[in-house]
Coordinates of C-alpha atoms in Angstrom, one line a residue:
Chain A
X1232 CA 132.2 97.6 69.7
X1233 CA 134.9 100.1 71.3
X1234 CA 134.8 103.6 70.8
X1235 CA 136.6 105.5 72.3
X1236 CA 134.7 109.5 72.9
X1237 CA 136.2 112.6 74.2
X1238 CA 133.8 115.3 73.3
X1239 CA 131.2 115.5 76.2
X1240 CA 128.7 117.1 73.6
X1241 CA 128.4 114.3 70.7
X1242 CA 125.6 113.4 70.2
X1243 CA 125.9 109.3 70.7
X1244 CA 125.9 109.5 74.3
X1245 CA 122.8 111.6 74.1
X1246 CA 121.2 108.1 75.9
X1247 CA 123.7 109.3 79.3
X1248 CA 122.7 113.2 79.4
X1249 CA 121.6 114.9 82.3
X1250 CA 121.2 111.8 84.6
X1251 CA 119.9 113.4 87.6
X1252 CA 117.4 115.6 85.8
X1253 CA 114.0 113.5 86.6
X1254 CA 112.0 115.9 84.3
X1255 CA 113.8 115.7 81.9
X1256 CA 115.0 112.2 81.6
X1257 CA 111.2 111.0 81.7
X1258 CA 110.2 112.8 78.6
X1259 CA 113.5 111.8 77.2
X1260 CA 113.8 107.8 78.6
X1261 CA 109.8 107.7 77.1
X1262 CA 110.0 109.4 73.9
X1263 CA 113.3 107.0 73.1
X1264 CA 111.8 103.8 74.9
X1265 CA 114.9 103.2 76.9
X1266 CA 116.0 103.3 80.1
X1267 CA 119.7 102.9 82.3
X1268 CA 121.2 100.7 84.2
X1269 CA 123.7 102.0 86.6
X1270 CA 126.3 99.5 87.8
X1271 CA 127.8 96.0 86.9
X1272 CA 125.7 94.1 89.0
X1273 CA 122.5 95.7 87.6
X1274 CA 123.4 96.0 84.3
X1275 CA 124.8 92.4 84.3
X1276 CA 120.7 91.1 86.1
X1277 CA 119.4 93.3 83.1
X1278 CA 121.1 91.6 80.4
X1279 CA 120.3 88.0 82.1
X1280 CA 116.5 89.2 82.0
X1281 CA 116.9 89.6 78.3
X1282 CA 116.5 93.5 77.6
X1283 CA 118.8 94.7 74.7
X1284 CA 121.4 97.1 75.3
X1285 CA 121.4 99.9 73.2
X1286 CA 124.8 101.3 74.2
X1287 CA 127.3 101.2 76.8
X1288 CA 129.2 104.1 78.6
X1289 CA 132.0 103.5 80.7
X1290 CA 135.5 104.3 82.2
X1291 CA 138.4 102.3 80.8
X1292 CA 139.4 100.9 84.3
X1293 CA 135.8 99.0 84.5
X1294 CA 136.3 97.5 81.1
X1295 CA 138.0 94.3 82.1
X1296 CA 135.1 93.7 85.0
X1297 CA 133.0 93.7 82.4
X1298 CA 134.6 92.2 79.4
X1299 CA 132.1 88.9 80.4
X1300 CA 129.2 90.9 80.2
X1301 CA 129.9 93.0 77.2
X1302 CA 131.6 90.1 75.3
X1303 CA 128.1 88.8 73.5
X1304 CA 127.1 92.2 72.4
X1305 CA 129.6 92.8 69.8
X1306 CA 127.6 94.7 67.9
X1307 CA 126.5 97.2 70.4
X1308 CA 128.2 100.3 70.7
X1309 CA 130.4 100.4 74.0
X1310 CA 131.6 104.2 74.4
X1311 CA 135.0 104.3 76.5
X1312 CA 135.0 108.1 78.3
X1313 CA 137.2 109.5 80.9
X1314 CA 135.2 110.1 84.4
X1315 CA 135.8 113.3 84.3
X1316 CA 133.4 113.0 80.5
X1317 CA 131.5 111.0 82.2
X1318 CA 130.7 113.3 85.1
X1319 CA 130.5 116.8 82.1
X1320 CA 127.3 114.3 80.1
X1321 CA 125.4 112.5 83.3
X1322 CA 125.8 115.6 85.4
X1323 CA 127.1 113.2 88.4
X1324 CA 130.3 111.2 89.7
X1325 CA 129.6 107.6 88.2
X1326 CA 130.8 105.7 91.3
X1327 CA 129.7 102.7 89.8
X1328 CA 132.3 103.3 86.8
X1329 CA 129.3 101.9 83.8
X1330 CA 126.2 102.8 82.6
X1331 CA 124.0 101.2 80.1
X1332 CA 121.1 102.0 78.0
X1333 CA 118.6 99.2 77.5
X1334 CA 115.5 99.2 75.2
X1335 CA 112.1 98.9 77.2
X1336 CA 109.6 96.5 76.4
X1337 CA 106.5 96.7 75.8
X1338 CA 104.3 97.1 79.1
X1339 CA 103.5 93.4 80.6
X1340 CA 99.3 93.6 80.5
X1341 CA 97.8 93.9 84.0
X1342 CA 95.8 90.4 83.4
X1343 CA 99.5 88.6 83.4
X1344 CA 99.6 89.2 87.0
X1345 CA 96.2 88.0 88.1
X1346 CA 96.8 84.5 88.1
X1347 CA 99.7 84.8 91.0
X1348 CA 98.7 84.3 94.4
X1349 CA 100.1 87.4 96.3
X1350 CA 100.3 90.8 94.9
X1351 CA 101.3 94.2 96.0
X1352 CA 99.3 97.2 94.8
X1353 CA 100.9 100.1 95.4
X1354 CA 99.3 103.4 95.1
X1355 CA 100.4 107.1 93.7
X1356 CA 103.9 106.5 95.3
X1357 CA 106.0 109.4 93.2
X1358 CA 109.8 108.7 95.0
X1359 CA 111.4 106.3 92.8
X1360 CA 113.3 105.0 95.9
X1361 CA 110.6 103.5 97.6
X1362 CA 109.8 102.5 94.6
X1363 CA 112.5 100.4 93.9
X1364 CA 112.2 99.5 97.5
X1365 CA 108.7 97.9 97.2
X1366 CA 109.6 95.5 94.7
X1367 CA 113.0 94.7 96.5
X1368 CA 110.9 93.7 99.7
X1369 CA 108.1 92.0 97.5
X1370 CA 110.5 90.0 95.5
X1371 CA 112.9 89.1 98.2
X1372 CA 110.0 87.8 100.4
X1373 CA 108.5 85.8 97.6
X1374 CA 105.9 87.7 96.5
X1375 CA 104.6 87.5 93.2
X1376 CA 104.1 90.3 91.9
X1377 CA 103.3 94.2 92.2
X1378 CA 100.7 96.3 90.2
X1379 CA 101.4 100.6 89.6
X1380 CA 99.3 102.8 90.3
X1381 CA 98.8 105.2 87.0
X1382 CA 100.8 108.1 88.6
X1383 CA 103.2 105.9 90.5
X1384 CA 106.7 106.6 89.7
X1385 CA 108.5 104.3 87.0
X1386 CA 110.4 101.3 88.1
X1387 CA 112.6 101.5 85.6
X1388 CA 113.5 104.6 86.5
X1389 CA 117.3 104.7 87.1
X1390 CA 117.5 105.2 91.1
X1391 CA 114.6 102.8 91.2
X1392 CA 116.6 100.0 89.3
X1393 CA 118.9 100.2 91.7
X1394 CA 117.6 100.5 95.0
X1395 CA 115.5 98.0 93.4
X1396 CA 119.1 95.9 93.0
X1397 CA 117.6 94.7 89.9
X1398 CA 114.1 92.9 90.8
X1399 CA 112.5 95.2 88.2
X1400 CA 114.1 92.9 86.0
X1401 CA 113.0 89.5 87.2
X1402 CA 109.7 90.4 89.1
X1403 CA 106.5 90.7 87.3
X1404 CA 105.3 93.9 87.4
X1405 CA 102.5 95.9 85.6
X1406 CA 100.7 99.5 85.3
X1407 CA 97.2 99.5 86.3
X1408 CA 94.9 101.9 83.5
X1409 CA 92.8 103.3 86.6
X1410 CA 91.9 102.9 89.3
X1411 CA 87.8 102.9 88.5
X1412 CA 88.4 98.9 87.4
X1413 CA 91.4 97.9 89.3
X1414 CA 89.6 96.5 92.3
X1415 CA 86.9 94.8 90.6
X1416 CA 89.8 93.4 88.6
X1417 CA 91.4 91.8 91.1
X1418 CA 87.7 90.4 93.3
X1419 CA 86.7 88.6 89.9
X1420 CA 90.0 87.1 89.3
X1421 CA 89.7 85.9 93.7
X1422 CA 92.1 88.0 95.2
X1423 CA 90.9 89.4 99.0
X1424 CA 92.1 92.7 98.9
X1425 CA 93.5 94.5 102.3
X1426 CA 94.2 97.8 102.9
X1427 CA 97.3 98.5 104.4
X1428 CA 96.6 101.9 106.3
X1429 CA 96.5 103.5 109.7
X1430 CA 92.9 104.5 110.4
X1431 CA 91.1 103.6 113.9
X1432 CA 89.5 100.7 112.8
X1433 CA 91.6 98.6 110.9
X1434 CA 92.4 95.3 112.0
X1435 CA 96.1 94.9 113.4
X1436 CA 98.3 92.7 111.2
X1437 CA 98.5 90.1 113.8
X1438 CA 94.7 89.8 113.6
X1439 CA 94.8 89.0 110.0
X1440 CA 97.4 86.8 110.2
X1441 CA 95.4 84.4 113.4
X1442 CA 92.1 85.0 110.9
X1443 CA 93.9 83.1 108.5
X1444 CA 95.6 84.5 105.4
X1445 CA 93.2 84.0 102.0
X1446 CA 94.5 82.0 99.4
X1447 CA 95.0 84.7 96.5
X1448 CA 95.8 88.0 98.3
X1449 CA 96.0 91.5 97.3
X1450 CA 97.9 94.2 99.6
X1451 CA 97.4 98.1 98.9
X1452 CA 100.1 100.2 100.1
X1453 CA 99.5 104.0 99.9
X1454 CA 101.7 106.9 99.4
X1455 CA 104.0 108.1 102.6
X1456 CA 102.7 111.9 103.0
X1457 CA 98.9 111.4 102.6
X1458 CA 98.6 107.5 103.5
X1459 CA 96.3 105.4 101.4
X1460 CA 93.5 107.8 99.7
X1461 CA 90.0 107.1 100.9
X1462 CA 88.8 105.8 97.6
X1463 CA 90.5 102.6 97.7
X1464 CA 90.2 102.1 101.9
X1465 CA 87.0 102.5 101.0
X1466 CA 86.6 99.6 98.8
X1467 CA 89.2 97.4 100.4
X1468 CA 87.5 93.8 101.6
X1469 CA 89.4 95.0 104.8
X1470 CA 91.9 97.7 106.6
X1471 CA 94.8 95.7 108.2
X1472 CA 97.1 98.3 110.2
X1473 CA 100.7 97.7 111.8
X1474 CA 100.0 99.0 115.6
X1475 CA 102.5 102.1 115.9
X1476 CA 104.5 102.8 119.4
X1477 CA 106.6 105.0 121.0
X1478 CA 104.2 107.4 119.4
X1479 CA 105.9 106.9 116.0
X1480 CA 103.3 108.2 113.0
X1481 CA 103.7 105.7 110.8
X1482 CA 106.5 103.3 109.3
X1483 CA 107.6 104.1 105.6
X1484 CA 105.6 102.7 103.0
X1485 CA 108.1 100.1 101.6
X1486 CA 109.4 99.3 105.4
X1487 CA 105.8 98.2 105.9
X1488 CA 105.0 96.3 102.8
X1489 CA 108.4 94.7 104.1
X1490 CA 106.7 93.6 107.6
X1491 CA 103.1 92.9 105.8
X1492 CA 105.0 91.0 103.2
X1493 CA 106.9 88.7 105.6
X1494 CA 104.0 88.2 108.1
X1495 CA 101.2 87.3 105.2
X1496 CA 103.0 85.3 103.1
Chain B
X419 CA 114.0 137.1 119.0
X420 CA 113.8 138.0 115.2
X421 CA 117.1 139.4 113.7
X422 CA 116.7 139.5 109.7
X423 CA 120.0 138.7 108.2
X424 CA 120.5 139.9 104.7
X425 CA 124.7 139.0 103.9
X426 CA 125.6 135.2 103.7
X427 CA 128.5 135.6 105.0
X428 CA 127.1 137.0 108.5
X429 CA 129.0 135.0 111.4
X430 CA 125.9 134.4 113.3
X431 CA 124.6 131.7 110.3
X432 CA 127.6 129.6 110.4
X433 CA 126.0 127.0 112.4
X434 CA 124.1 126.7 108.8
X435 CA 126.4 126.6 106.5
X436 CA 127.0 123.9 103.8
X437 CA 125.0 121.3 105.0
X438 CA 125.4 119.0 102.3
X439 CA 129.1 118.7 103.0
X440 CA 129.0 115.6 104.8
X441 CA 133.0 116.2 106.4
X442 CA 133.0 119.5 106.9
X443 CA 129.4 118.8 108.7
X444 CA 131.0 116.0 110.6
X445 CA 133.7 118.4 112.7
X446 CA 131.4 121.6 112.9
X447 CA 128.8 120.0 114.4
X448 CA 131.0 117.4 116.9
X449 CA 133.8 121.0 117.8
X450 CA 130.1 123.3 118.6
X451 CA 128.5 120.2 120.0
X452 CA 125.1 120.8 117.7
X453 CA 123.3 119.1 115.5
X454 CA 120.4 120.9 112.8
X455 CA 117.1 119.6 112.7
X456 CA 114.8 120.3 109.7
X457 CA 111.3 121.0 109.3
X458 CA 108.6 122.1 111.3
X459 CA 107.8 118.3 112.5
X460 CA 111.2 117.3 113.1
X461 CA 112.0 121.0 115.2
X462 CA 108.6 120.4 117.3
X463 CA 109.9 117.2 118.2
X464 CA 113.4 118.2 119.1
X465 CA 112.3 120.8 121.8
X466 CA 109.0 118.4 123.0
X467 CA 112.0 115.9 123.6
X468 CA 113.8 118.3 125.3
X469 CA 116.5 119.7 123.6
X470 CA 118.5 123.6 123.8
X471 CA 117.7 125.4 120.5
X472 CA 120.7 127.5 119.6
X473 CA 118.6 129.6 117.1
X474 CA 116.5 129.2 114.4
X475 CA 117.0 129.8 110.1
X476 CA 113.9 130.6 108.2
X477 CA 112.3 132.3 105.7
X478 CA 109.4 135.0 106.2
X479 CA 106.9 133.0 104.9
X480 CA 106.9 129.6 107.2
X481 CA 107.2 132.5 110.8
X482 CA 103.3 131.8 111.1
X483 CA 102.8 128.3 111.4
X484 CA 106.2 128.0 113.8
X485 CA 104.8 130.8 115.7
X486 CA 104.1 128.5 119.0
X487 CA 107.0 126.7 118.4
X488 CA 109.1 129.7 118.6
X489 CA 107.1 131.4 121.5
X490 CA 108.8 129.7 124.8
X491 CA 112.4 130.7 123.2
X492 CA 112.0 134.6 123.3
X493 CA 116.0 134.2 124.2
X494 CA 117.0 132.4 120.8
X495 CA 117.9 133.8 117.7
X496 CA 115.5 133.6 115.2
X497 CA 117.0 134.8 111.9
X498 CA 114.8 135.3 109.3
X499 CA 116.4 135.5 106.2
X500 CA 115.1 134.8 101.7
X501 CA 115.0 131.9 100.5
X502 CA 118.0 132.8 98.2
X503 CA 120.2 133.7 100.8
X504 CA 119.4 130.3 103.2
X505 CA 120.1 128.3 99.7
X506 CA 123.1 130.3 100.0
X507 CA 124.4 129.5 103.2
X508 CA 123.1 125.7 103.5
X509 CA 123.9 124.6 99.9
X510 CA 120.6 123.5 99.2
X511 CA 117.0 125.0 98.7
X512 CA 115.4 124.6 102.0
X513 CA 112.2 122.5 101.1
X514 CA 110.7 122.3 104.6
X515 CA 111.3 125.7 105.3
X516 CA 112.6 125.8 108.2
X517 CA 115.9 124.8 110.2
X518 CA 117.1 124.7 114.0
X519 CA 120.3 124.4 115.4
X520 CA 120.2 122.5 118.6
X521 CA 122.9 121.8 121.4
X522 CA 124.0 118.2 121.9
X523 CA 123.6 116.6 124.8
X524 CA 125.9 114.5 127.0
X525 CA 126.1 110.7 125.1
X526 CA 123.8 108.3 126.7
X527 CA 126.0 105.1 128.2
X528 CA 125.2 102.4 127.3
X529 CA 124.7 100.5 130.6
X530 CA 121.0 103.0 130.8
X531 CA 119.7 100.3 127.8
X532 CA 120.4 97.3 129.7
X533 CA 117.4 97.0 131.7
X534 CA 115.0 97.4 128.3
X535 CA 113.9 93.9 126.8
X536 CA 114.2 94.3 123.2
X537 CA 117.0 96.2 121.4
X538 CA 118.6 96.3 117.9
X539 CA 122.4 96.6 117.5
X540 CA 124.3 98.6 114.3
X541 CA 126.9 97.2 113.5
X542 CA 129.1 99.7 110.9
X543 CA 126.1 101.5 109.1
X544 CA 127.5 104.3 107.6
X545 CA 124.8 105.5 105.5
X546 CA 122.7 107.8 107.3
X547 CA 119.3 107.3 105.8
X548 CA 119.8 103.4 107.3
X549 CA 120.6 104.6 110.7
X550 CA 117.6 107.0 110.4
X551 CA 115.7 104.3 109.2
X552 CA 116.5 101.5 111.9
X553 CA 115.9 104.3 114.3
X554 CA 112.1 104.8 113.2
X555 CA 111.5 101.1 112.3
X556 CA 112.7 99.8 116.1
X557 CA 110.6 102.6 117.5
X558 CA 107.6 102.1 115.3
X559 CA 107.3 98.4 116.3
X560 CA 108.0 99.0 119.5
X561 CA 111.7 97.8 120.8
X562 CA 113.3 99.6 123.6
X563 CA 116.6 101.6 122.1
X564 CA 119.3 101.1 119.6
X565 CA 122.9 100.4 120.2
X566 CA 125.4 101.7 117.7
X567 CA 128.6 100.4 116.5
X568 CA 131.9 103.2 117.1
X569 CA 131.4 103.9 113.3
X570 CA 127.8 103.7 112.3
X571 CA 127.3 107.0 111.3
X572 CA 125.9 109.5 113.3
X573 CA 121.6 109.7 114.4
X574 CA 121.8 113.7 114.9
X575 CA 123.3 114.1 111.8
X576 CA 120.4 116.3 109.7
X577 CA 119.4 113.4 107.4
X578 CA 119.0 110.3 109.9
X579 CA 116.9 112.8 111.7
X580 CA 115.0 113.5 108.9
X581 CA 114.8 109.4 107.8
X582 CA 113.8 108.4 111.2
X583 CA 110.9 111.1 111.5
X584 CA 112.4 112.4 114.7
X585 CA 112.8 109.0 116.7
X586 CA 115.8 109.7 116.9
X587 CA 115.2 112.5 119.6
X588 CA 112.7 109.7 121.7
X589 CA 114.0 106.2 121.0
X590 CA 116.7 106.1 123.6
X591 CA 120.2 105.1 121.8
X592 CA 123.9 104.7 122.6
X593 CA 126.8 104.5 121.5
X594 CA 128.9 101.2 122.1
X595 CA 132.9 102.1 122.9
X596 CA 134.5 99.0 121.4
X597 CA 133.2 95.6 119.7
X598 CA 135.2 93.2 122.0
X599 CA 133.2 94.7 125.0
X600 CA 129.8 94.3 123.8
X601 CA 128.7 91.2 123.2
X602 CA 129.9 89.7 127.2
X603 CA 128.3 93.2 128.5
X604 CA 124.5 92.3 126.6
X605 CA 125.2 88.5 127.7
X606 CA 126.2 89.4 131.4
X607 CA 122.6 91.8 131.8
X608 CA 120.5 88.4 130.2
X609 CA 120.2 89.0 126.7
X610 CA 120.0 86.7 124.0
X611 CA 121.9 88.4 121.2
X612 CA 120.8 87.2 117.6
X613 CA 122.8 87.8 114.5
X614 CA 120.4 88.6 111.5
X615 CA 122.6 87.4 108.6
X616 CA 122.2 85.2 105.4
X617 CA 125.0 82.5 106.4
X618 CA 124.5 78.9 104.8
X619 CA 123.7 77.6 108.6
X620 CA 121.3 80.5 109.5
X621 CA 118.0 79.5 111.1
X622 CA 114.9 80.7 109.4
X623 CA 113.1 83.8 111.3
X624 CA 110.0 81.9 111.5
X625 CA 111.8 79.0 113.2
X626 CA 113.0 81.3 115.5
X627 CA 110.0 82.4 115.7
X628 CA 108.3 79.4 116.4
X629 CA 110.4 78.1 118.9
X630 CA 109.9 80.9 121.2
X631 CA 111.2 84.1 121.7
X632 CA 113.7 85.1 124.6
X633 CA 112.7 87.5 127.0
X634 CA 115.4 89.6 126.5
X635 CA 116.6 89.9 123.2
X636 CA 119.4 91.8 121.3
X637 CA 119.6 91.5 117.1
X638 CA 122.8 92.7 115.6
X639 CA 122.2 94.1 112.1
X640 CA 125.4 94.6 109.5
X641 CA 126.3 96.7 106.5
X642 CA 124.5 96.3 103.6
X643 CA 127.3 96.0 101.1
X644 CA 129.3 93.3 103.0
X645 CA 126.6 91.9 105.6
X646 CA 127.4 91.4 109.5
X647 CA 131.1 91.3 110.1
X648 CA 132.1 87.0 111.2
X649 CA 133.1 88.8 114.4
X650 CA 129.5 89.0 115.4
X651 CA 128.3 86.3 113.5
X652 CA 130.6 84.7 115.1
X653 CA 130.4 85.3 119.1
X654 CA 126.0 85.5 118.6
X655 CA 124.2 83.2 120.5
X656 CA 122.3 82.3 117.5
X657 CA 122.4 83.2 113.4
X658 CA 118.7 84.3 111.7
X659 CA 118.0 84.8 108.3
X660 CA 115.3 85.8 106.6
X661 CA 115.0 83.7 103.4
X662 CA 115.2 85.5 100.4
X663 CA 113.2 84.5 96.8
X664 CA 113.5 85.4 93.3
X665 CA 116.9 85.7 93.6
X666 CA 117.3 88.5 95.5
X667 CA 120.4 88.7 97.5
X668 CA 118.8 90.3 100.8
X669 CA 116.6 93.1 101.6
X670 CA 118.2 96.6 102.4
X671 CA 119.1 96.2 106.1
X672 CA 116.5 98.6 107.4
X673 CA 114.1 96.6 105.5
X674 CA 115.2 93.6 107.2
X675 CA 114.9 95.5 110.6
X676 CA 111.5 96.3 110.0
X677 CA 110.9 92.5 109.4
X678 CA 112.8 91.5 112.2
X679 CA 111.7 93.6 115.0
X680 CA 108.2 92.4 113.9
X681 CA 108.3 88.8 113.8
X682 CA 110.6 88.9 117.0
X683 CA 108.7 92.1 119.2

């Protein structure tokens, strides 16, 4: 349903405001349940996954790109803005030229994910980007799924979706409650959980890998400034390290869950 | 040599100014010959690899913990300035506290890589956070140096620096003059040059892997939006992919670097 807006202040594309304001848009995005999807290619793997749009906001030249994706939603109100409106309401340059606001879902429970066979925990990682990255490089290397911890940053977080390039949509993923019970979790349902972590003596990757990778695996990634916190290298079955050269500190978090992905898969 | 600086407009801060202007950035920095390093890490490692400071930008506060950095350079400006007035000048509020301005030095040519055994080629990456990030991911996993495409955006520029942790400044790199030279010049010194590209008639990494890897070895990675140009793919002595899952179209291309110069080190 077109309609056409040219007041940057009413109050139906309240969904689109302040974009780039991450305090703000969390207590906004929760209190509403929704999130956005920047982008036709994200907004077109969102709709495939099945979330329901909300609304849509966009420029008039992107309308016939998406006619496809907006034709089935009929009843959904599709505001038509100038960029310049768009630019005064999300506080940005839309490059992308559409926006969308979905509904969330309820939370997928943490027992969902127990049957897969490889699973990536990731720790208190706050920058949406890495993020996003994380379950790019899980999904794309055929992992199965990844667990949050309780302060990680939100996948569907808008900069998440997309450096994500959509796999929040498709690849199971789920919030742990804390992290007390999120290890034994994972030991009763079979998983061997590694550590992924730099300390002086973990086990280099390529050690793990000539061990023998267990069936059901678990890998905990930790957050970039601090590394993995003690508590869970602590209680890891084992700490599994990529050797660092050139006197390089460490690699980013989501670059190594990309190499520990591919080499224990 | 402390000088406090209290206008914005002072002349001696205009290696500083608007640093989130990408352009302008772009013919300062290449008409001075400098480049700006940021934070106290990323300075250290700068001058420990060697390179002229210019002078220094900081605020009162963050003088202590440079204080050893800034001993040996007695002879450089240090201006010490509020945090208001460096947000100011640089267009941005100054997280890390501290900034350098640094003289370039005289390109690397390329023919000083040939010897090394393992390097990674950029084709066209234009997004600095990518070069920074192939910069820190070859390093970490131990290859020998980087070769850059003519337009692959620039490693000195203050974000890649940033991205690659300061690799940048010990990872030797150059740049390569033209695209028709490059590929007979890698050949001719005895590498084998591997294009990493999803193409229907790609070879699997692990195959690669598997069936041994050369002793000298070159991987060309592309752009992200539009992949490795058919000019590469093209003259390579072989294609690699790494097979994607769950859809996903590829992984982020310093992603797929990390994975690479793993599997293949």
């Amino acid at each position: 349903m077109r309609i056409d807006v040219t007041d940057p202040a009413d109050p139906r594309l309240g969904d689109y405001v302040a974009l780039r304001d991450t305090s703000l848009r969390k207590s906004l995005e929760s209190e509403r349940g929704l999130f956005i999807a920047e982008g036709e290619k994200v907004i077109r793997r969102a709709l495939e996954a099945g979330f329901t749009p909300r609304s849509f906001l966009l420029a008039e030249r992107w309308l016939p790109g998406l006619a496809d994706v907006l034709a089935p939603h009929t009843d959904v109100p599709t505001y038509v803005v100038s960029e310049d409106l768009a630019e005064a309401v999300t506080g940005f340059h839309v490059h992308r030229g559409a926006l969308a606001s979905l509904h969330r879902r309820p939370p997928t429970p943490v027992a969902d994910l127990l049957g897969a066979r490889r699973l990536v925990v990731a720790e208190d990682i706050v920058d949406h980007t890495n993020v996003g990255a994380i379950l790019r490089n899980a999904a794309g290397l055929g992992w199965d799924g990844v667990l949050l911890a309780p302060r990680a940053a939100d996948p569907l977080y808008r900069r998440a979706i997309k450096v994500s390039m959509g796999t929040v949509f498709s690849l199971p993923w789920a919030r742990l409650e804390d992290w007390g019970t999120a290890l034994p979790l994972l030991r009763e349902a079979g998983f061997t959980v590694l550590a992924l972590a730099l300390t002086p003596d973990a086990l280099p990757l390529d050690e793990v890998v000539a061990r023998g990778v267990p069936d059901k695996l678990a890998i905990v990634v930790g957050t970039e400034g601090e590394g993995l916190s003690q508590r869970w290298i602590g209680q890891a079955d084992a700490v599994v390290s990529i050797p660092m050269q050139h006197g390089v500190d460490s690699l980013n978090v989501a670059a190594a869950t990309a190499v520990a992905c591919w080499a224990l898969r």
